[in-house]
Amino acid sequence: MRKFKEFLIEKLIFICGLASIFFVILIFLFLTKEGLAVFKYVNPVDFLMGKSWYPISEPAQLGILPLIFGSLIVTLGAAIISIPIGIACAVYIAEVAPSKIKEVLKSGIELLAAIPSVVLGFIGMVTLVPWVKTVFHLPTGLTALSGSIILAFMAMPTIVSIAEDALYSVPKSYKEGAFALGATHWQTIYRVLLPAASSGIVAAVMLGIGRVIGETMAVMMITGNAAVIPQSILVPVRTLTATIAAEMGEAVVGSEHYFALFAIGIVLFIMSFIINVTADLFLHKRH
Amino acid sequence: MKKDVVQKLGFSLIFLCILTTVFFLGTIIYFIFVKGAPIISWDFLTKVPRNAMTEGGVAPIIAGTFYLTLGAMIFSVPLGLACAIYICEYSPKSFIVNIIRISINNLAGVPSVVFGLFGLAVFVNFLGFGVSILSGSLTLGILALPLIISASQEALVAVPHSIREASLSLGASKWETIKRIVLPAALPGILTGVILSVGRVAGETAPILFTAAAFYKRGYPKNIFNEAMALPYHIYALMTEGAHPDKQKAVAYGCSLVLLLLVLFISGFAIILRQRQRSSYAQ
């Protein structure tokens, strides 16, 4: 009887253990089930490379290139801001900060991660957007740049905490060796610790970028949502995520617009899958 | 000599970076507190909204967020915990655990709006739950799953092996050992993870956009098949819809402060709890 109960519980827990695999597959299945239907209306090349996104005109034009560019430019901007600052913060926390300040900063970074994206979007709308408008003399402050700045700080917690872990796990002997050879603390960080932790730092950057590409609410609220291929970082853009979030409410279930939004979901899912698997490889190279 | 100058310069530079980040965090919190604090009153927290959302309170909206979060936790905590137990206690390092680990990482990386799409396709349309608290909770629950699994896993791994072996050698079965020995020891860590994910789930907007949220609904949600208003969605809607942008902006400040306080309080609590645990493990 007792054996039987053990057996039952073990099987039950095993089934629960498979839940995450189950959900990943289920998400992919449902996305493809709804999303691939769009290719009855438009061929995949035109979908990915088409330059105009007018989903409700007659006939609908479903080219997501402007949206891909929108996502890319916002992500690139965020990466340029957040990678150097994020790695510098990680170095400061891991190497330079006194232990008391270190704990405070770590908690601070975690609080930054805890702020809901809609709150960041809201604050961006009321503070950053008018500021960008005045500083650059633009007709509107709802630009890719505003989005990049907010997103940079949303990627920061991911980058800082993973990069800090990577720096922390560099063996102490490396550092002592460098000191013994007469290197300064800065030289040790720059020449020894950063290269030794590089695969973890690359993973940190990738996961941070993954976070940026997938971010929805803040981006939708502050990038202006214009579905045209951006010529500079100071114009309104529309990202892949914002398109889904903004348009799904109006799309009729079963229309080509509805299918197209799911197809964008597939694109995002594949992007995040590639980023995560690659980051995972980098993280495990370390061990 | 030159080395020292370079070192000073380098350290100043990274100090500047940390200042930027702290400044950014400080600005956000400052703005929301300064602009939001005058809006918040007892009435704001306990009354229903009136006059096209520009007057009255936000009580049903807070209630909506509470129900959605509670529903998500009821779904994801048992499942996530069981998954963590399987990974840490039952399965040796095997192929399947590797696959599970990769899927957890991927689930954690899936953009939140894609969870929304999934919820729309499966819970709202396929299973026919409609736009409802149930659909929203399940969608948020799947989003919370990887957070809960990783936190529980960390807590389980931290339990020393020797006490498991002691229990087994006394004749306890595997499940008895887990239930009576391992879980109680790991409970504080698991709790921390759960609390942190509550904070995350309460602030998520994109997954509930098409699965649960409504901009305006009269009164409180009555059952799990009702649509609900929720704090994060409400902030978004106040800023993008409606006919009174200025008055709505004031309410949005109030809602942001409520949401921020809620989330910061929850996360702060979890962070303190965890630091206590760390020091107790160290002893």
Coordinates of C-alpha atoms in Angstrom, one line a residue, chain B:
Chain B
M1 CA 52.1 56.9 -11.9
K2 CA 50.1 56.7 -15.1
K3 CA 48.6 53.5 -13.9
D4 CA 47.1 55.2 -10.9
V5 CA 45.6 58.0 -13.0
V6 CA 44.0 55.4 -15.3
Q7 CA 42.7 53.5 -12.3
K8 CA 41.2 56.7 -10.8
L9 CA 39.6 57.6 -14.2
G10 CA 38.2 54.1 -14.6
F11 CA 36.7 54.0 -11.2
S12 CA 35.2 57.4 -11.6
L13 CA 33.6 56.3 -14.8
I14 CA 31.9 53.2 -13.4
F15 CA 30.9 55.3 -10.4
L16 CA 29.2 57.7 -12.8
C17 CA 27.4 54.7 -14.3
I18 CA 26.0 53.5 -11.0
L19 CA 25.0 57.1 -10.2
T20 CA 23.0 57.3 -13.5
T21 CA 21.1 54.2 -12.6
V22 CA 20.4 55.3 -9.1
F23 CA 19.3 58.7 -10.4
F24 CA 16.9 57.1 -12.8
L25 CA 15.4 54.9 -10.1
G26 CA 15.2 57.8 -7.8
T27 CA 13.5 60.0 -10.3
I28 CA 10.8 57.5 -11.1
I29 CA 10.0 56.9 -7.5
Y30 CA 10.2 60.6 -6.6
F31 CA 7.8 61.6 -9.4
I32 CA 5.2 59.1 -8.6
F33 CA 5.3 59.9 -4.9
V34 CA 5.1 63.6 -5.3
K35 CA 2.4 63.6 -7.9
G36 CA 0.5 60.6 -6.7
A37 CA 0.4 61.2 -2.9
P38 CA -2.1 64.1 -3.1
I39 CA -4.5 61.9 -5.1
I40 CA -4.5 59.1 -2.6
S41 CA -7.1 59.3 0.1
W42 CA -9.3 56.8 2.0
D43 CA -12.1 57.4 -0.6
F44 CA -9.7 56.8 -3.5
L45 CA -8.9 53.4 -2.1
T46 CA -12.4 52.3 -1.0
K47 CA -14.9 53.9 -3.4
V48 CA -16.0 52.9 -6.9
P49 CA -15.1 55.2 -9.8
R50 CA -17.6 57.9 -10.9
N51 CA -18.0 60.4 -13.8
A52 CA -16.1 58.6 -16.6
M53 CA -13.3 57.5 -14.2
T54 CA -12.4 61.0 -13.3
E55 CA -13.8 61.0 -9.7
G56 CA -14.4 58.6 -6.9
G57 CA -12.0 55.8 -6.1
V58 CA -10.4 52.7 -7.6
A59 CA -11.5 50.0 -5.2
P60 CA -12.9 47.6 -7.8
I61 CA -9.7 48.0 -9.8
I62 CA -7.6 47.0 -6.8
A63 CA -10.0 44.1 -6.2
G64 CA -9.5 43.0 -9.8
T65 CA -5.8 42.9 -9.5
F66 CA -6.1 41.0 -6.3
Y67 CA -8.4 38.3 -7.9
L68 CA -6.2 37.9 -10.9
T69 CA -3.0 37.6 -8.8
L70 CA -4.6 35.2 -6.4
G71 CA -6.0 33.0 -9.3
A72 CA -2.5 32.9 -10.9
M73 CA -0.9 31.8 -7.7
I74 CA -3.5 29.1 -7.0
F75 CA -2.7 27.7 -10.4
S76 CA 1.1 28.1 -10.6
V77 CA 2.4 27.5 -7.0
P78 CA 1.4 23.8 -6.6
L79 CA 2.4 23.1 -10.2
G80 CA 5.7 25.0 -10.0
L81 CA 6.6 23.5 -6.6
A82 CA 5.9 20.0 -7.9
C83 CA 8.1 20.6 -10.9
A84 CA 10.9 21.9 -8.7
I85 CA 10.6 18.8 -6.5
Y86 CA 10.8 16.6 -9.5
I87 CA 13.9 18.3 -10.8
C88 CA 15.7 18.4 -7.4
E89 CA 14.5 15.3 -5.6
Y90 CA 13.4 12.6 -8.0
S91 CA 15.3 12.8 -11.2
P92 CA 19.0 12.2 -11.4
K93 CA 20.8 14.4 -13.9
S94 CA 19.2 13.1 -17.0
F95 CA 18.3 14.1 -20.5
I96 CA 14.8 14.9 -19.6
V97 CA 15.8 17.3 -16.8
N98 CA 18.0 19.1 -19.4
I99 CA 15.0 19.5 -21.6
I100 CA 12.9 20.7 -18.7
R101 CA 15.6 23.3 -17.8
I102 CA 15.7 24.6 -21.3
S103 CA 12.0 24.9 -21.4
I104 CA 11.9 26.8 -18.1
N105 CA 14.5 29.2 -19.4
N106 CA 12.5 29.7 -22.6
L107 CA 9.2 30.1 -20.8
A108 CA 10.9 32.8 -18.7
G109 CA 12.1 34.5 -21.9
V110 CA 8.8 34.5 -23.8
P111 CA 7.6 38.1 -24.3
S112 CA 4.7 38.8 -22.0
V113 CA 2.5 39.8 -25.0
V114 CA 3.0 36.4 -26.5
F115 CA 1.6 34.9 -23.3
G116 CA -1.4 37.2 -23.9
L117 CA -1.8 35.8 -27.4
F118 CA -1.6 32.3 -26.1
G119 CA -4.2 33.0 -23.4
L120 CA -6.4 34.5 -26.1
A121 CA -6.1 31.5 -28.4
V122 CA -6.4 28.8 -25.7
F123 CA -8.4 30.1 -22.7
V124 CA -10.6 32.7 -24.3
N125 CA -11.4 31.2 -27.6
F126 CA -10.5 27.4 -27.6
L127 CA -11.7 26.5 -24.1
G128 CA -14.4 29.2 -24.3
F129 CA -13.7 30.9 -20.9
G130 CA -14.2 34.2 -22.7
V131 CA -12.5 37.4 -21.6
S132 CA -12.6 36.7 -17.9
I133 CA -10.7 36.6 -14.6
L134 CA -10.3 32.8 -15.1
S135 CA -8.6 33.3 -18.5
G136 CA -6.4 36.1 -17.2
S137 CA -5.4 34.2 -14.1
L138 CA -4.4 31.1 -16.0
T139 CA -2.4 33.2 -18.5
L140 CA -0.6 35.0 -15.6
G141 CA -0.1 31.7 -13.9
I142 CA 1.8 30.2 -16.8
L143 CA 3.9 33.4 -16.9
A144 CA 4.7 33.0 -13.2
L145 CA 5.6 29.3 -13.5
P146 CA 9.3 29.7 -14.4
L147 CA 9.8 32.2 -11.5
I148 CA 8.3 29.9 -9.0
I149 CA 10.1 26.8 -10.3
S150 CA 13.5 28.5 -10.2
A151 CA 13.0 30.0 -6.7
S152 CA 11.7 26.6 -5.3
Q153 CA 14.6 24.8 -7.0
E154 CA 17.1 27.2 -5.3
A155 CA 15.5 26.7 -2.0
L156 CA 15.4 22.9 -2.3
V157 CA 19.1 22.7 -3.4
A158 CA 20.1 24.7 -0.3
V159 CA 18.7 22.1 2.0
P160 CA 21.7 20.0 3.2
H161 CA 21.9 16.5 1.9
S162 CA 22.8 15.0 5.3
I163 CA 19.3 15.6 6.7
R164 CA 17.7 13.8 3.7
E165 CA 20.0 10.9 4.3
A166 CA 19.3 10.9 8.0
S167 CA 15.6 10.7 7.4
L168 CA 15.9 8.0 4.8
S169 CA 18.1 5.9 7.1
L170 CA 15.4 6.1 9.8
G171 CA 13.1 4.3 7.4
A172 CA 11.1 7.1 6.0
S173 CA 10.2 6.8 2.4
K174 CA 11.2 9.3 -0.3
W175 CA 7.9 11.1 -0.3
E176 CA 7.8 11.2 3.5
T177 CA 11.2 12.6 3.6
I178 CA 10.3 15.3 1.1
K179 CA 7.0 16.1 2.9
R180 CA 8.2 16.1 6.5
I181 CA 11.9 17.1 6.2
V182 CA 12.9 18.8 3.0
L183 CA 9.8 21.0 2.3
P184 CA 9.7 22.5 5.8
A185 CA 13.4 23.3 5.6
A186 CA 13.0 24.9 2.2
L187 CA 9.7 26.7 3.0
P188 CA 11.1 30.2 3.7
G189 CA 13.0 30.1 0.4
I190 CA 10.0 28.9 -1.5
L191 CA 7.9 31.6 0.1
T192 CA 10.3 34.3 -0.9
G193 CA 10.1 33.1 -4.5
V194 CA 6.3 33.0 -4.4
I195 CA 6.1 36.5 -2.9
L196 CA 8.5 37.9 -5.6
S197 CA 6.4 36.4 -8.3
V198 CA 3.3 37.9 -6.8
G199 CA 4.9 41.3 -7.2
R200 CA 5.7 40.5 -10.8
V201 CA 2.3 39.2 -11.7
A202 CA 0.4 42.0 -10.0
G203 CA 2.2 44.5 -12.3
E204 CA 1.9 42.6 -15.6
T205 CA -0.3 44.2 -18.2
A206 CA 0.3 42.7 -21.6
P207 CA -0.9 39.2 -20.7
I208 CA -4.3 40.5 -19.5
L209 CA -4.9 43.0 -22.3
F210 CA -7.0 40.5 -24.3
T211 CA -7.7 37.9 -21.7
A212 CA -9.2 39.6 -18.7
A213 CA -9.0 43.4 -18.7
A214 CA -11.8 45.9 -19.2
F215 CA -11.4 49.7 -19.1
Y216 CA -14.7 50.2 -17.4
K217 CA -17.0 47.8 -15.7
R218 CA -19.7 48.8 -13.2
G219 CA -18.9 47.7 -9.7
Y220 CA -16.9 44.7 -8.5
P221 CA -16.4 41.5 -10.5
K222 CA -19.0 38.9 -9.3
N223 CA -17.4 35.6 -10.4
I224 CA -14.4 34.2 -12.2
F225 CA -16.2 34.4 -15.6
N226 CA -16.5 38.2 -15.3
E227 CA -14.1 40.7 -17.0
A228 CA -12.2 42.7 -14.5
M229 CA -10.5 46.1 -14.2
A230 CA -6.9 45.8 -13.1
L231 CA -4.5 48.4 -11.8
P232 CA -1.7 48.1 -14.5
Y233 CA -4.2 48.0 -17.4
H234 CA -6.1 50.9 -15.8
I235 CA -3.0 53.1 -15.9
Y236 CA -2.5 52.3 -19.5
A237 CA -6.2 52.9 -20.4
L238 CA -6.4 56.2 -18.5
M239 CA -3.4 57.5 -20.5
T240 CA -4.6 56.3 -23.9
E241 CA -8.4 56.2 -23.9
G242 CA -11.3 58.3 -22.5
A243 CA -12.4 61.9 -23.0
H244 CA -10.8 63.8 -20.1
P245 CA -7.0 63.4 -20.5
D246 CA -6.0 65.8 -17.8
K247 CA -8.3 64.6 -15.1
Q248 CA -7.5 61.0 -16.1
K249 CA -3.8 61.7 -15.8
A250 CA -4.3 62.6 -12.1
V251 CA -6.0 59.4 -11.5
A252 CA -3.3 57.6 -13.3
Y253 CA -0.7 59.1 -10.9
G254 CA -2.8 57.8 -8.1
C255 CA -3.1 54.3 -9.6
S256 CA 0.7 54.3 -10.3
L257 CA 1.5 55.1 -6.7
V258 CA -0.9 52.4 -5.4
L259 CA 0.6 49.8 -7.8
L260 CA 4.2 50.9 -7.1
L261 CA 3.7 50.8 -3.3
L262 CA 2.0 47.4 -3.6
V263 CA 4.8 46.0 -5.7
L264 CA 7.7 47.7 -3.8
F265 CA 6.2 46.6 -0.5
I266 CA 5.8 43.0 -1.7
S267 CA 9.3 42.8 -3.3
G268 CA 10.9 44.7 -0.4
F269 CA 9.4 42.2 2.0
A270 CA 10.7 39.3 0.0
I271 CA 14.2 40.8 -0.3
I272 CA 14.4 41.3 3.4
L273 CA 13.1 37.8 4.1
R274 CA 15.8 36.4 1.8
Q275 CA 18.6 38.3 3.4
R276 CA 17.6 37.0 6.8
Q277 CA 17.6 33.5 5.4
R278 CA 21.0 33.9 3.9
S279 CA 22.4 35.0 7.2
S280 CA 20.7 32.1 9.0
Y281 CA 22.2 29.6 6.5
A282 CA 25.6 31.1 7.0
Q283 CA 25.5 30.4 10.7

